[in-house]
Amino acid sequence: MSFEYVREIPQPKEILTALPLSNDLVAVKKQQDRDIRSVFTGETDKLLLIIGPCSAHDEGAVCDYISRLAKVQAEVKDRIIIIPRIYTNKPRTTGIGYKGMAHQPNLQEEPNIVEGINAIRRMHLRALKESHLPAADEMLYPGNYPYLEDVLSYVAVGARSVENQAHRLTCSGLDVPVGMKNPTSGDNEVTLNSIQASQAPHVFSYNRWEVKTSGNPLTHAVLRGAVDHHGLAVPNYHYEDLVMFAEAYKKRGLANPAIIVDTNHSNSNKKYAEQPRIAKEVMQSRQHSTLLKEMIKGFMIESFIEEGSQKVTENVYGKSITDPCLGWKDSEKLIRDLAGMM
């Protein structure tokens, strides 16, 4: 056989029992989930900011960063809900390179999935305990969701996973908002098909069980730009792009139509410093269209303590080892600027 079975991964119940969510934090998360849900259902017009590092590779730096976010959240709580990105899986275009803390919890050691699952749960629990902020993570492996299901308030499905049947059906059973990114091709129909699939009920095979889901009405779109056949970035955050997508979205008759704009990736051509300009342009677009004001619920922003990115071997505290990120000073200013535009 070409597979070498290295070690058996514990069942979710074992991990959750060993690393439980305390009763007081259960109550905190329930309130967070209600607040976030109210944005998608239109009960409040607060802005969502899903903000944080491209990948969460260092627990100490991530929790330091999120504690800083918590202080700013207290200042803008009447206008903005901050959801820290604690992304513990990293999709790779070629499959080569760092795949996230869930895969490799210690950068100086070989991959260890079992320790990785424990490490990402410990980090999520610590971040919630220290900041009382909700958390977002990306669903790269649908079967891993149960290890974090009690701590996540938002789930993202990436551009390379959005067409995958397992992702779509798994998301139909989640009770938190799920952001479906447009595929790298930029095909709007793929995004809308994914949302429709996830909002519908299904019966399917999941983690060795036959399961039945009721559909997730909080599944929505995340626009992140595209890449054309020449390999060039094609943004989709401009006014005309947003209106065209919003109109097509509305015609589908889906529940709670909502758009989150990703300010990095192909929208910025990974020029991280462009993120504040992009976010402010979208905020201005909302003022010129009642449809956009109704449907654009917030932004996905890549940000960390230090700006830019580094090689894994450089070991700079609070600096991304994957995509380049906005630094803390500019991130803090952006959050306050966006609050001022509400």
Coordinates of C-alpha atoms in Angstrom, one line a residue:
M1 CA 0.0 0.0 0.0
S2 CA 1.1 3.6 -0.7
F3 CA -0.3 4.8 2.7
E4 CA 1.7 4.6 5.9
Y5 CA -0.6 4.7 8.9
V6 CA 1.4 6.8 11.3
R7 CA -1.0 7.3 14.3
E8 CA -4.7 7.0 15.0
I9 CA -6.5 10.2 15.5
P10 CA -8.7 10.4 18.6
Q11 CA -12.5 10.8 18.2
P12 CA -13.8 14.4 18.8
K13 CA -15.5 13.3 22.0
E14 CA -12.1 12.4 23.5
I15 CA -10.5 15.7 22.6
L16 CA -13.5 17.8 23.8
T17 CA -13.6 15.9 27.1
A18 CA -9.8 16.4 27.6
L19 CA -10.1 20.1 26.6
P20 CA -13.6 21.2 27.6
L21 CA -15.3 24.6 27.1
S22 CA -16.2 26.0 30.5
N23 CA -19.8 26.8 31.3
D24 CA -19.1 30.6 31.6
L25 CA -17.6 30.6 28.1
V26 CA -20.5 28.6 26.7
A27 CA -22.7 31.5 27.8
V28 CA -20.3 34.0 26.3
K29 CA -20.3 32.2 22.9
K30 CA -24.1 31.9 22.9
Q31 CA -24.4 35.7 23.1
Q32 CA -21.8 36.2 20.5
D33 CA -23.6 33.9 18.1
R34 CA -26.9 35.7 18.7
D35 CA -25.2 39.0 17.9
I36 CA -23.6 37.8 14.7
R37 CA -26.8 36.1 13.6
S38 CA -28.6 39.4 14.0
V39 CA -26.4 41.0 11.4
F40 CA -27.2 38.3 8.8
T41 CA -30.9 38.4 9.5
G42 CA -31.0 42.1 9.3
E43 CA -32.0 42.7 12.9
T44 CA -29.0 45.0 13.3
D45 CA -27.0 47.1 10.8
K46 CA -23.7 46.6 12.6
L47 CA -20.7 45.8 10.4
L48 CA -18.8 42.5 10.7
L49 CA -15.0 42.5 10.6
I50 CA -13.5 39.1 10.2
I51 CA -9.9 40.1 10.8
G52 CA -6.6 38.4 11.7
P53 CA -3.5 36.7 10.4
C54 CA -3.5 34.7 7.2
S55 CA -2.6 31.6 9.3
A56 CA -2.4 31.3 13.0
H57 CA 1.0 29.7 13.5
D58 CA 2.0 31.0 17.0
E59 CA -0.5 30.7 19.9
G60 CA 1.2 33.5 22.0
A61 CA 1.3 36.0 19.2
V62 CA -2.2 35.2 18.0
C63 CA -3.7 35.6 21.6
D64 CA -1.7 38.8 22.0
Y65 CA -3.1 40.2 18.8
I66 CA -6.7 39.2 19.7
S67 CA -6.4 40.8 23.1
R68 CA -5.5 44.0 21.2
L69 CA -8.6 43.5 19.1
A70 CA -10.7 43.1 22.2
K71 CA -9.7 46.6 23.4
V72 CA -10.7 48.2 20.1
Q73 CA -13.9 46.2 20.1
A74 CA -15.0 47.8 23.3
E75 CA -14.7 51.2 21.6
V76 CA -16.7 50.4 18.5
K77 CA -19.2 47.8 19.9
D78 CA -22.2 50.0 18.9
R79 CA -21.2 49.9 15.2
I80 CA -18.9 46.9 14.6
I81 CA -18.6 43.3 15.6
I82 CA -15.1 42.0 15.4
I83 CA -14.6 38.3 14.7
P84 CA -10.9 37.3 15.0
R85 CA -9.5 35.0 12.2
I86 CA -7.9 32.0 13.9
Y87 CA -7.1 30.1 10.8
T88 CA -5.5 26.8 11.7
N89 CA -5.5 25.1 8.3
K90 CA -3.7 26.6 5.3
P91 CA -4.8 25.5 1.8
R92 CA -1.9 25.4 -0.7
T93 CA -2.2 26.0 -4.4
T94 CA 0.3 23.3 -5.2
G95 CA -0.1 21.3 -2.0
I96 CA 3.5 22.2 -1.0
G97 CA 4.4 24.2 2.0
Y98 CA 3.2 25.0 5.5
K99 CA -0.4 23.6 5.9
G100 CA -1.3 25.2 9.2
M101 CA -1.1 24.5 12.9
A102 CA -3.5 21.7 12.7
H103 CA -1.0 19.9 10.4
Q104 CA 2.2 21.1 12.0
P105 CA 1.9 22.6 15.5
N106 CA 5.7 23.0 15.9
L107 CA 7.5 24.6 13.0
Q108 CA 10.8 23.0 14.1
E109 CA 9.3 19.5 14.1
E110 CA 7.7 17.1 11.6
P111 CA 3.9 17.3 11.0
N112 CA 1.8 15.7 13.8
I113 CA -1.9 15.8 13.2
V114 CA -2.9 14.4 16.6
E115 CA -0.9 17.1 18.5
G116 CA -2.1 19.6 15.9
I117 CA -5.7 19.0 16.7
N118 CA -5.0 19.4 20.4
A119 CA -2.9 22.5 19.8
I120 CA -5.6 24.3 17.7
R121 CA -8.2 23.6 20.3
R122 CA -6.0 24.9 23.1
M123 CA -5.4 28.1 21.2
H124 CA -9.1 28.7 20.4
L125 CA -10.0 28.1 24.0
R126 CA -7.3 30.5 25.3
A127 CA -8.3 33.2 22.8
L128 CA -12.0 33.0 23.8
K129 CA -11.1 33.0 27.5
E130 CA -8.8 35.9 27.3
S131 CA -10.7 38.1 24.9
H132 CA -14.4 37.0 25.0
L133 CA -14.4 37.6 21.2
P134 CA -16.0 35.1 18.8
A135 CA -13.7 33.3 16.4
A136 CA -13.5 32.3 12.7
D137 CA -11.7 29.4 11.2
E138 CA -11.5 28.0 7.7
M139 CA -12.9 24.6 6.9
L140 CA -10.2 22.8 4.9
Y141 CA -11.1 19.3 6.1
P142 CA -14.8 19.0 6.8
G143 CA -14.3 15.9 9.1
N144 CA -12.2 18.1 11.5
Y145 CA -15.1 20.5 12.3
P146 CA -16.4 18.5 15.4
Y147 CA -13.1 19.2 17.2
L148 CA -13.9 22.9 17.2
E149 CA -17.7 23.0 16.8
D150 CA -18.3 24.4 20.3
V151 CA -15.9 27.3 19.9
L152 CA -16.4 28.6 16.4
S153 CA -18.8 31.4 15.6
Y154 CA -18.0 31.7 11.9
V155 CA -16.7 29.3 9.3
A156 CA -15.1 30.1 5.9
V157 CA -14.9 27.8 2.9
G158 CA -12.0 28.7 0.7
A159 CA -11.9 29.4 -3.1
R160 CA -10.5 25.9 -3.8
S161 CA -13.0 24.1 -1.6
V162 CA -16.2 25.9 -2.5
E163 CA -17.2 23.4 -5.3
N164 CA -16.6 20.4 -3.1
Q165 CA -19.7 18.4 -2.3
A166 CA -18.4 17.4 1.2
H167 CA -17.8 21.0 2.2
R168 CA -21.2 22.1 0.9
L169 CA -23.1 19.3 2.7
T170 CA -21.2 19.6 5.9
C171 CA -22.0 23.3 6.0
S172 CA -25.7 22.5 5.7
G173 CA -25.5 21.1 9.2
L174 CA -23.7 24.0 10.9
D175 CA -25.6 26.5 13.1
V176 CA -23.2 29.4 12.6
P177 CA -22.7 31.6 9.5
V178 CA -20.6 30.1 6.7
G179 CA -18.9 32.3 4.2
M180 CA -18.6 30.7 0.7
K181 CA -15.7 32.3 -1.2
N182 CA -16.0 32.7 -4.9
P183 CA -13.7 30.2 -6.7
T184 CA -10.4 31.3 -8.1
S185 CA -12.0 31.5 -11.5
G186 CA -14.4 34.1 -10.2
D187 CA -17.5 32.2 -11.5
N188 CA -20.4 33.8 -9.6
E189 CA -22.7 30.9 -10.4
V190 CA -20.4 28.5 -8.5
T191 CA -20.6 30.7 -5.4
L192 CA -24.4 30.9 -5.6
N193 CA -24.7 27.2 -6.2
S194 CA -22.6 26.5 -3.2
I195 CA -24.8 28.8 -1.0
Q196 CA -28.0 27.2 -2.3
A197 CA -26.6 23.7 -1.7
S198 CA -25.6 24.6 1.9
Q199 CA -28.9 26.2 2.7
A200 CA -30.8 23.0 1.7
P201 CA -31.3 19.9 3.9
H202 CA -29.3 16.8 3.1
V203 CA -28.8 13.2 4.0
F204 CA -25.2 12.0 3.5
S205 CA -22.2 10.2 4.9
Y206 CA -20.1 12.1 7.5
N207 CA -17.4 10.8 9.8
R208 CA -18.6 7.2 9.5
W209 CA -22.3 8.1 10.1
E210 CA -25.3 8.6 8.0
V211 CA -26.4 12.1 8.9
K212 CA -29.4 14.3 8.2
T213 CA -29.1 18.1 8.1
S214 CA -31.8 20.8 8.1
G215 CA -29.9 23.3 6.0
N216 CA -28.0 26.5 7.0
P217 CA -29.8 29.7 6.3
L218 CA -26.8 31.8 7.4
T219 CA -24.6 30.6 4.5
H220 CA -23.5 33.6 2.4
A221 CA -21.0 34.9 -0.2
V222 CA -17.4 36.1 0.3
L223 CA -16.0 38.0 -2.7
R224 CA -12.2 37.6 -2.8
G225 CA -11.3 38.5 -6.4
A226 CA -10.3 36.0 -9.1
V227 CA -7.4 34.9 -11.3
D228 CA -7.7 35.0 -15.1
H229 CA -6.3 32.5 -17.6
H230 CA -3.1 34.6 -17.8
G231 CA -2.6 34.3 -14.0
L232 CA -3.5 38.0 -13.5
A233 CA -5.6 39.1 -10.5
V234 CA -9.2 40.3 -11.3
P235 CA -10.8 42.2 -8.4
N236 CA -14.5 42.0 -7.8
Y237 CA -15.0 44.7 -5.1
H238 CA -15.7 47.6 -7.4
Y239 CA -19.2 49.1 -7.5
E240 CA -20.3 47.6 -10.8
D241 CA -19.0 44.1 -9.8
L242 CA -20.9 44.3 -6.5
V243 CA -24.1 45.4 -8.0
M244 CA -24.0 42.7 -10.6
F245 CA -23.4 40.0 -8.1
A246 CA -26.0 41.4 -5.6
E247 CA -28.7 41.4 -8.3
A248 CA -27.9 37.8 -9.4
Y249 CA -27.8 36.8 -5.7
K250 CA -31.2 38.4 -5.0
K251 CA -32.8 36.6 -8.0
R252 CA -31.9 33.2 -6.5
G253 CA -34.4 33.9 -3.7
L254 CA -32.0 32.5 -1.1
A255 CA -32.4 33.1 2.7
N256 CA -30.6 36.1 4.2
P257 CA -28.6 37.2 1.1
A258 CA -25.4 38.6 2.4
I259 CA -21.9 39.6 1.0
I260 CA -18.6 39.8 2.9
V261 CA -15.8 41.5 0.9
D262 CA -12.3 40.0 1.3
T263 CA -9.9 42.9 1.0
N264 CA -6.8 40.9 0.3
H265 CA -6.1 37.9 -2.0
S266 CA -7.0 38.6 -5.6
N267 CA -8.9 41.8 -4.7
S268 CA -5.6 43.4 -3.6
N269 CA -3.3 41.2 -5.7
K270 CA -1.9 40.3 -2.3
K271 CA -0.7 43.9 -1.9
Y272 CA -1.7 44.0 1.8
A273 CA -1.4 47.7 2.2
E274 CA -4.2 48.2 -0.2
Q275 CA -6.8 46.7 2.2
P276 CA -7.8 50.0 3.9
R277 CA -8.4 51.7 0.5
I278 CA -10.5 48.8 -0.7
A279 CA -12.6 48.6 2.4
K280 CA -13.3 52.3 2.3
E281 CA -14.2 52.2 -1.4
V282 CA -16.7 49.4 -0.6
M283 CA -18.2 51.5 2.3
Q284 CA -18.7 54.4 -0.2
S285 CA -20.3 52.0 -2.7
R286 CA -22.8 51.1 0.0
Q287 CA -23.9 54.7 0.3
H288 CA -24.8 54.8 -3.4
S289 CA -26.9 51.7 -3.5
T290 CA -29.7 50.6 -1.2
L291 CA -29.2 47.0 -2.4
L292 CA -25.5 47.1 -1.5
K293 CA -26.1 48.7 1.8
E294 CA -28.6 45.9 2.6
M295 CA -26.5 43.0 1.4
I296 CA -22.8 44.0 2.2
K297 CA -22.4 42.9 5.8
G298 CA -18.7 43.4 6.3
F299 CA -15.1 42.6 5.5
M300 CA -12.6 39.9 5.7
I301 CA -9.2 41.4 6.4
E302 CA -5.7 39.9 6.8
S303 CA -3.9 41.5 9.7
F304 CA -1.3 40.7 12.3
I305 CA 1.0 42.5 14.8
E306 CA 3.8 43.1 12.3
E307 CA 3.1 44.0 8.6
G308 CA 4.1 41.9 5.7
S309 CA 5.3 38.3 5.8
Q310 CA 8.4 36.3 6.6
K311 CA 10.0 33.0 5.9
V312 CA 9.4 30.3 8.4
T313 CA 13.1 30.4 9.5
E314 CA 13.0 34.2 10.3
N315 CA 11.0 33.8 13.6
V316 CA 9.8 37.4 13.8
Y317 CA 7.1 37.7 16.6
G318 CA 3.6 38.4 15.3
K319 CA 4.5 38.3 11.6
S320 CA 2.7 36.1 9.0
I321 CA 4.6 33.1 7.6
T322 CA 2.1 32.8 4.7
D323 CA 0.3 35.7 3.0
P324 CA 1.5 39.2 3.9
C325 CA -0.8 41.0 6.4
L326 CA -1.6 44.6 7.4
G327 CA 0.3 45.6 10.6
W328 CA -1.4 46.4 13.9
K329 CA -1.1 50.2 13.7
D330 CA -2.8 50.4 10.3
S331 CA -5.3 47.7 11.4
E332 CA -6.3 49.6 14.5
K333 CA -6.8 52.8 12.4
L334 CA -8.8 51.0 9.8
I335 CA -11.2 49.6 12.4
R336 CA -11.8 53.1 13.8
D337 CA -12.1 54.6 10.3
L338 CA -14.7 52.0 9.3
A339 CA -16.7 52.7 12.5
G340 CA -16.6 56.4 11.6
M341 CA -18.2 55.6 8.2
M342 CA -21.1 53.7 9.7

